[in-house]
Coordinates of C-alpha atoms and ligand atoms in Angstrom, one line a residue:
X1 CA 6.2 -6.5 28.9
X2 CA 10.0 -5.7 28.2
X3 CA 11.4 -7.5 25.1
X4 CA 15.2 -8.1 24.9
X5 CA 17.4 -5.9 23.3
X6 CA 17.6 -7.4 19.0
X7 CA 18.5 -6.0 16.2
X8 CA 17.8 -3.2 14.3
X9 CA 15.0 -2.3 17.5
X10 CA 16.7 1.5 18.0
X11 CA 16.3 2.4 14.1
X12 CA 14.5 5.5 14.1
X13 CA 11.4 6.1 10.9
X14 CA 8.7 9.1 10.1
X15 CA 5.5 7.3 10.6
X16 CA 2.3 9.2 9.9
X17 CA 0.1 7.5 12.1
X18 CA -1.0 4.6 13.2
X19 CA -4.7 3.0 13.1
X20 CA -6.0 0.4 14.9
X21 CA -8.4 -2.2 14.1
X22 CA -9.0 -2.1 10.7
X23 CA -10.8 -4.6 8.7
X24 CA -9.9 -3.3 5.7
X25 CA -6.4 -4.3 5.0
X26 CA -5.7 -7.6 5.3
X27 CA -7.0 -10.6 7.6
X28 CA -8.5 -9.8 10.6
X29 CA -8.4 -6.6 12.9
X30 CA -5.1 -5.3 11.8
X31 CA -2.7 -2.2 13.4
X32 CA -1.9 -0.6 10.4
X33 CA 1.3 1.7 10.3
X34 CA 1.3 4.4 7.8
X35 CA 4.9 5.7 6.8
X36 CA 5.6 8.9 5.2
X37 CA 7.6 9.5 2.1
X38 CA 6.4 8.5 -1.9
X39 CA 8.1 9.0 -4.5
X40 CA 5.1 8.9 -6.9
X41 CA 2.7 11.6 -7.2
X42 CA -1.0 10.3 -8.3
X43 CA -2.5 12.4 -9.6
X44 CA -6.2 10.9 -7.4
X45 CA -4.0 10.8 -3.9
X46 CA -5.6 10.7 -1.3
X47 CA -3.0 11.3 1.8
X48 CA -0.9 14.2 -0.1
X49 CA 0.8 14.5 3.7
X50 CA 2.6 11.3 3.2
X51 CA 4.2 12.5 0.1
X52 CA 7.4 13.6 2.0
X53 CA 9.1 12.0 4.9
X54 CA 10.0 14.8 6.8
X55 CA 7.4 15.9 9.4
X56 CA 5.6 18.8 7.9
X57 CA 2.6 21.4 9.6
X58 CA -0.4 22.7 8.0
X59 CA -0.3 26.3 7.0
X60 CA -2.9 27.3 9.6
X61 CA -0.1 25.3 11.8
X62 CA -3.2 23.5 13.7
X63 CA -2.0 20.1 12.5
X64 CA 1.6 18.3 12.2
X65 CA 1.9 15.3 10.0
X66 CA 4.4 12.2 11.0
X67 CA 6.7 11.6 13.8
X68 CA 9.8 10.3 14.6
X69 CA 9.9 6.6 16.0
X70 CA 11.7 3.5 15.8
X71 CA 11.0 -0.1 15.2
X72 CA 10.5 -0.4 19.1
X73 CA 8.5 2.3 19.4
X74 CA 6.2 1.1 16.9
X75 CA 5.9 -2.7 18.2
X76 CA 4.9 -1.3 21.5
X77 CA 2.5 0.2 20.2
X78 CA 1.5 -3.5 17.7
X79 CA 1.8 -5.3 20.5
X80 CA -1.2 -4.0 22.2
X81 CA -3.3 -5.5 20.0
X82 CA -2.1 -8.8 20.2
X83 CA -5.1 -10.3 22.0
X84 CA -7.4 -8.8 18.9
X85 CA -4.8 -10.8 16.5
X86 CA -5.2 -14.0 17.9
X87 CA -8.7 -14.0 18.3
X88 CA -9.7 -12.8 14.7
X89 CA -6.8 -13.7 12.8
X90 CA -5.4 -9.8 11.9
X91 CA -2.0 -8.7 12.5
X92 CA 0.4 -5.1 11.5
X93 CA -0.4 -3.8 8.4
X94 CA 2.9 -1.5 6.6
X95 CA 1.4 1.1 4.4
X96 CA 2.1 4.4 2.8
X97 CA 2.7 7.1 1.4
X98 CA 5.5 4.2 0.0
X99 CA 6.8 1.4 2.8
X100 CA 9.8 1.3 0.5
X101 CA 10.6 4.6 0.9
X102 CA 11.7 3.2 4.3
X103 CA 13.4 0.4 3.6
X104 CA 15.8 -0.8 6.3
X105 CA 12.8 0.8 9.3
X106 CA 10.1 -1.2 7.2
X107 CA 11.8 -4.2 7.2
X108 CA 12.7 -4.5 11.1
X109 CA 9.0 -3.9 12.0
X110 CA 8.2 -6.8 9.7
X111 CA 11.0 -9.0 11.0
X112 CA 10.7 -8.3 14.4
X113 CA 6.7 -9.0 14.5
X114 CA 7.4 -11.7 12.2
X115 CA 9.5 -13.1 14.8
X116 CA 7.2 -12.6 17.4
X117 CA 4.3 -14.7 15.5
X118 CA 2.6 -11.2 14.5
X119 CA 1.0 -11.7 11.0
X120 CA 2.3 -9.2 8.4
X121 CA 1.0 -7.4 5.5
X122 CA 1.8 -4.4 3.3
X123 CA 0.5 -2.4 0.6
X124 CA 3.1 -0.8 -1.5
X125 CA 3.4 0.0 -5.4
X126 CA 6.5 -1.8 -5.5
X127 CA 8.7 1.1 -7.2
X128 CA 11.7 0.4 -5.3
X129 CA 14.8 -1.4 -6.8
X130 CA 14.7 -5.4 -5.8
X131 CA 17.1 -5.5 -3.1
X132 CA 14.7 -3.3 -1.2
X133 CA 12.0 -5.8 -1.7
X134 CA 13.6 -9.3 -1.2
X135 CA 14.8 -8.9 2.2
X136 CA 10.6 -7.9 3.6
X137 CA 9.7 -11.2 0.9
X138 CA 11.2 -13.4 3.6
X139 CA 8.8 -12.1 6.7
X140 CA 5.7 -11.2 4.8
X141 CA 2.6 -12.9 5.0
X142 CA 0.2 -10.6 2.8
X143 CA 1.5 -8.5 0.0
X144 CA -1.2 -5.9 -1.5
X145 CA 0.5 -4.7 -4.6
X146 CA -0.7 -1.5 -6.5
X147 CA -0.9 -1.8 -9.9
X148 CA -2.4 1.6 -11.4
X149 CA -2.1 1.3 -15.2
X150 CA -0.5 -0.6 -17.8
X151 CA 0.1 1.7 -20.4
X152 CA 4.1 3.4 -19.9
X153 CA 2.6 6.6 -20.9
X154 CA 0.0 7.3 -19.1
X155 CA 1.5 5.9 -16.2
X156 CA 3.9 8.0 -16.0
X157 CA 1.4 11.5 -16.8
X158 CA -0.7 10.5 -13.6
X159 CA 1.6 9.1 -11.6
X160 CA 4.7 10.9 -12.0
X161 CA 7.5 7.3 -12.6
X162 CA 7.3 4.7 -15.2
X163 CA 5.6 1.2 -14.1
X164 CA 8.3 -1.0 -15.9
X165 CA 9.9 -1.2 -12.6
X166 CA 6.9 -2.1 -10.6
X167 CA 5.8 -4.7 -13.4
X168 CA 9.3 -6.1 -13.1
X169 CA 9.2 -6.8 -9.5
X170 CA 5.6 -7.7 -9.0
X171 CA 7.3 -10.7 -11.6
X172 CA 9.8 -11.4 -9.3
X173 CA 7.8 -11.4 -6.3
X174 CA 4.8 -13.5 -7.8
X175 CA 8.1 -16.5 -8.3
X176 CA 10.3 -15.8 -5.4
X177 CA 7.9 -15.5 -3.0
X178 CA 7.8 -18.2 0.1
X179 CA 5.2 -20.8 -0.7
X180 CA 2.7 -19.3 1.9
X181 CA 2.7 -15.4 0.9
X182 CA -0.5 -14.2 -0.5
X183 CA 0.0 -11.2 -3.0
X184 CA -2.9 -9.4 -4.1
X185 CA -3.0 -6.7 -6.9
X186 CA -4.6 -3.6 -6.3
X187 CA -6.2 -1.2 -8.7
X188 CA -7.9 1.8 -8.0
X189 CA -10.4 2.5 -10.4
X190 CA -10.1 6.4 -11.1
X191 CA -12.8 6.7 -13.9
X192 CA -11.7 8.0 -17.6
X193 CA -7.4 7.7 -16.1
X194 CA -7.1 3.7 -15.6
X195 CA -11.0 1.9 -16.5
X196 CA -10.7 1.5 -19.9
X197 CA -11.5 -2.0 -21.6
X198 CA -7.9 -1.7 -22.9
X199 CA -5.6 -1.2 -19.5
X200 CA -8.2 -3.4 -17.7
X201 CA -7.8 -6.4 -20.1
X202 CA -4.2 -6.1 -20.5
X203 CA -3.7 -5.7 -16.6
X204 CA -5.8 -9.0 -16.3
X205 CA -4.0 -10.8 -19.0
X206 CA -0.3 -9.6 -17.2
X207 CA -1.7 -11.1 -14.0
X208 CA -3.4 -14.2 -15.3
X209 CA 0.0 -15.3 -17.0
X210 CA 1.2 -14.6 -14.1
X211 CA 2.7 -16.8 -10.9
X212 CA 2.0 -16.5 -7.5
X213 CA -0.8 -14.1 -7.9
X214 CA -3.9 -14.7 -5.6
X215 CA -6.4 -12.3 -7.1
X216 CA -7.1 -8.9 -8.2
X217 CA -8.9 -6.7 -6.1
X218 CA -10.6 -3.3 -7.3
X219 CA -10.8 -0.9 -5.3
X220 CA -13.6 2.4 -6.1
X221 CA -11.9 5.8 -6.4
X222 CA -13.0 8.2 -3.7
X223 CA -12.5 12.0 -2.6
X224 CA -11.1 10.9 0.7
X225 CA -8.4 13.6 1.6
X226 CA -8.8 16.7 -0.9
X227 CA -9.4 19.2 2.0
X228 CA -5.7 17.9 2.8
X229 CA -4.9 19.2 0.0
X230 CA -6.3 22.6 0.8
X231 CA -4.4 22.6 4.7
X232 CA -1.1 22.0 3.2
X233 CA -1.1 25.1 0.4
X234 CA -1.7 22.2 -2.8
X235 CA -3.8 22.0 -5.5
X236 CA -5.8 18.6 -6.2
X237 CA -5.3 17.6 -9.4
X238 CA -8.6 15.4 -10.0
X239 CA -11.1 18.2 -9.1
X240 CA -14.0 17.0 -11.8
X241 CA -13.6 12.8 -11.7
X242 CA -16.8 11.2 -10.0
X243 CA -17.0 8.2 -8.1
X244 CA -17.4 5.0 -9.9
X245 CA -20.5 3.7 -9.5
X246 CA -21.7 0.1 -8.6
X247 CA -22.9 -0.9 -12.1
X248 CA -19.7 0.7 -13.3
X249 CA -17.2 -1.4 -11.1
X250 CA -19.2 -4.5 -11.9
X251 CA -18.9 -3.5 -16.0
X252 CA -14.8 -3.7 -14.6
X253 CA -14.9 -7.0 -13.0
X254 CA -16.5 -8.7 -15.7
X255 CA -13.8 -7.6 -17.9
X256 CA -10.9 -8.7 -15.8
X257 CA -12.6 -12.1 -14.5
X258 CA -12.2 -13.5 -17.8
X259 CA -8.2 -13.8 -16.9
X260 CA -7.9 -13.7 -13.0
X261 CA -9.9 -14.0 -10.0
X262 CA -11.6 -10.6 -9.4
X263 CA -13.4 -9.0 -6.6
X264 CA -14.9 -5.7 -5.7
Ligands
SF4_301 S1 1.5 5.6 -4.3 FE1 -0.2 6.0 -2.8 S2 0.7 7.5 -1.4 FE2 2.0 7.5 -3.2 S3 1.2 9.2 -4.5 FE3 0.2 7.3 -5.1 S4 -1.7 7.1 -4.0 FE4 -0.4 8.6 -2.9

């Protein structure tokens, strides 16, 4: 089907790749467009090849990371799964590396498919400055929001920027959101970095002051990605943490349930 020509349709973006049918980030079967560029640097990352936009090769040069498309390329390729949207409910997922990163590209996917009735979701850690964020506000059905720890300090040692940016827009968003935008905060739970009683309580105490704020969602860590790490020349920083266990991520919940709706 040939769409007219609208605007923004010809500006160009590195995307990583992009998945279909996934459960697993937001409602439905969602197309879920992974962008390239971050500028944090977790130190528990799992997708180290998102970290910068340009397209980049293994050293072995058997595998290139990210091409160049633009917002029409990528709704061809949302657009196949419309059928799948309609009948489950899912939609186009943005995610990163850092949608923000790619500001004006992000935003004309979302408008576009907002446009064409296409739900719309994103996860993003929100360290952009607010006139980045706004704009995608007004087309978004389905914010995930990564919130990694509430302590300045340590924020900043494991994630390389300081989170009173992100706290201030994840503020923002939770009033200036439209009336029907879900946003759900994110934390991944590396253990001995971000699960102490401390940053969990004050996280669930930020969020349950909080407006606009549908629930907190915590998310297990996991190794995902460290032979990544080993393909592109780097070092993973995390080599000893273990992977939270059930009893462990339940001992979590039942700290932050006390101030906000929690699940697992
Ligand atoms: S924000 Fe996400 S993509 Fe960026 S460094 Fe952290 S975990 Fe990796």
């Amino acid at each position: 089907m040939m769409y007219q020509t609208y605007e923004g349709m010809d500006i160009e973006g590195t995307v990583l790749r992009i998945e279909k049918s996934s459960i697993f980030d937001g409602d439905g079967l969602r197309t879920v467009v992974f962008l390239k560029g971050c500028p944090l640097r977790c130190k528990w990352c799992s997708t180290p090849e998102s970290y910068q936009k340009k397209i980049q090769t293994t050293l072995d040069g058997t595998i290139t990371y990210g091409q160049i498309m633009t917002v029409e390329d990528v709704m061809v390729e949302v657009r196949k799964d419309s059928l799948f949207y309609f009948h489950s409910g899912g939609g186009v997922t943005l995610s990163g590396g850092e949608i923000l990163a790619q500001p004006e590209f992000a935003y004309h996917i979302l408008r576009r498919s907002c446009y064409e009735g296409i739900n719309t979701a994103i996860e993003s850690s929100f360290n952009a400055d607010w006139d980045k964020i706004e704009p995608i506000l007004g087309c978004l059905d389905t914010a995930f929001v990564d919130m990694k720890l509430m302590d300045p300090e340590r924020h900043k040692y494991y994630t390389g920027v300081d989170n009173a940016l992100i706290l201030s827009n994840i503020e923002k968003a939770g009033k200036e959101r439209r009336p029907n935008m879900k946003m759900i905060i994110r934390r991944p739970l590396i253990p001995g970095v971000n699960d102490s009683k401390e940053d969990l309580t004050a996280l669930a105490q930020f969020l349950g002051d909080l407006k606009g704020v549908d629930h907190l969602q915590l998310l297990p860590y996991h190794r995902l990605g460290t032979d990544t790490y080993r393909k592109l020349g780097m070092e993973y920083p995390l080599a000893e943490i273990e992977v939270p266990s059930e009893e462990h991520m339940q001992w979590c919940k039942d700290i932050t349930e006390k101030y906000v709706k929690t699940i697992i």
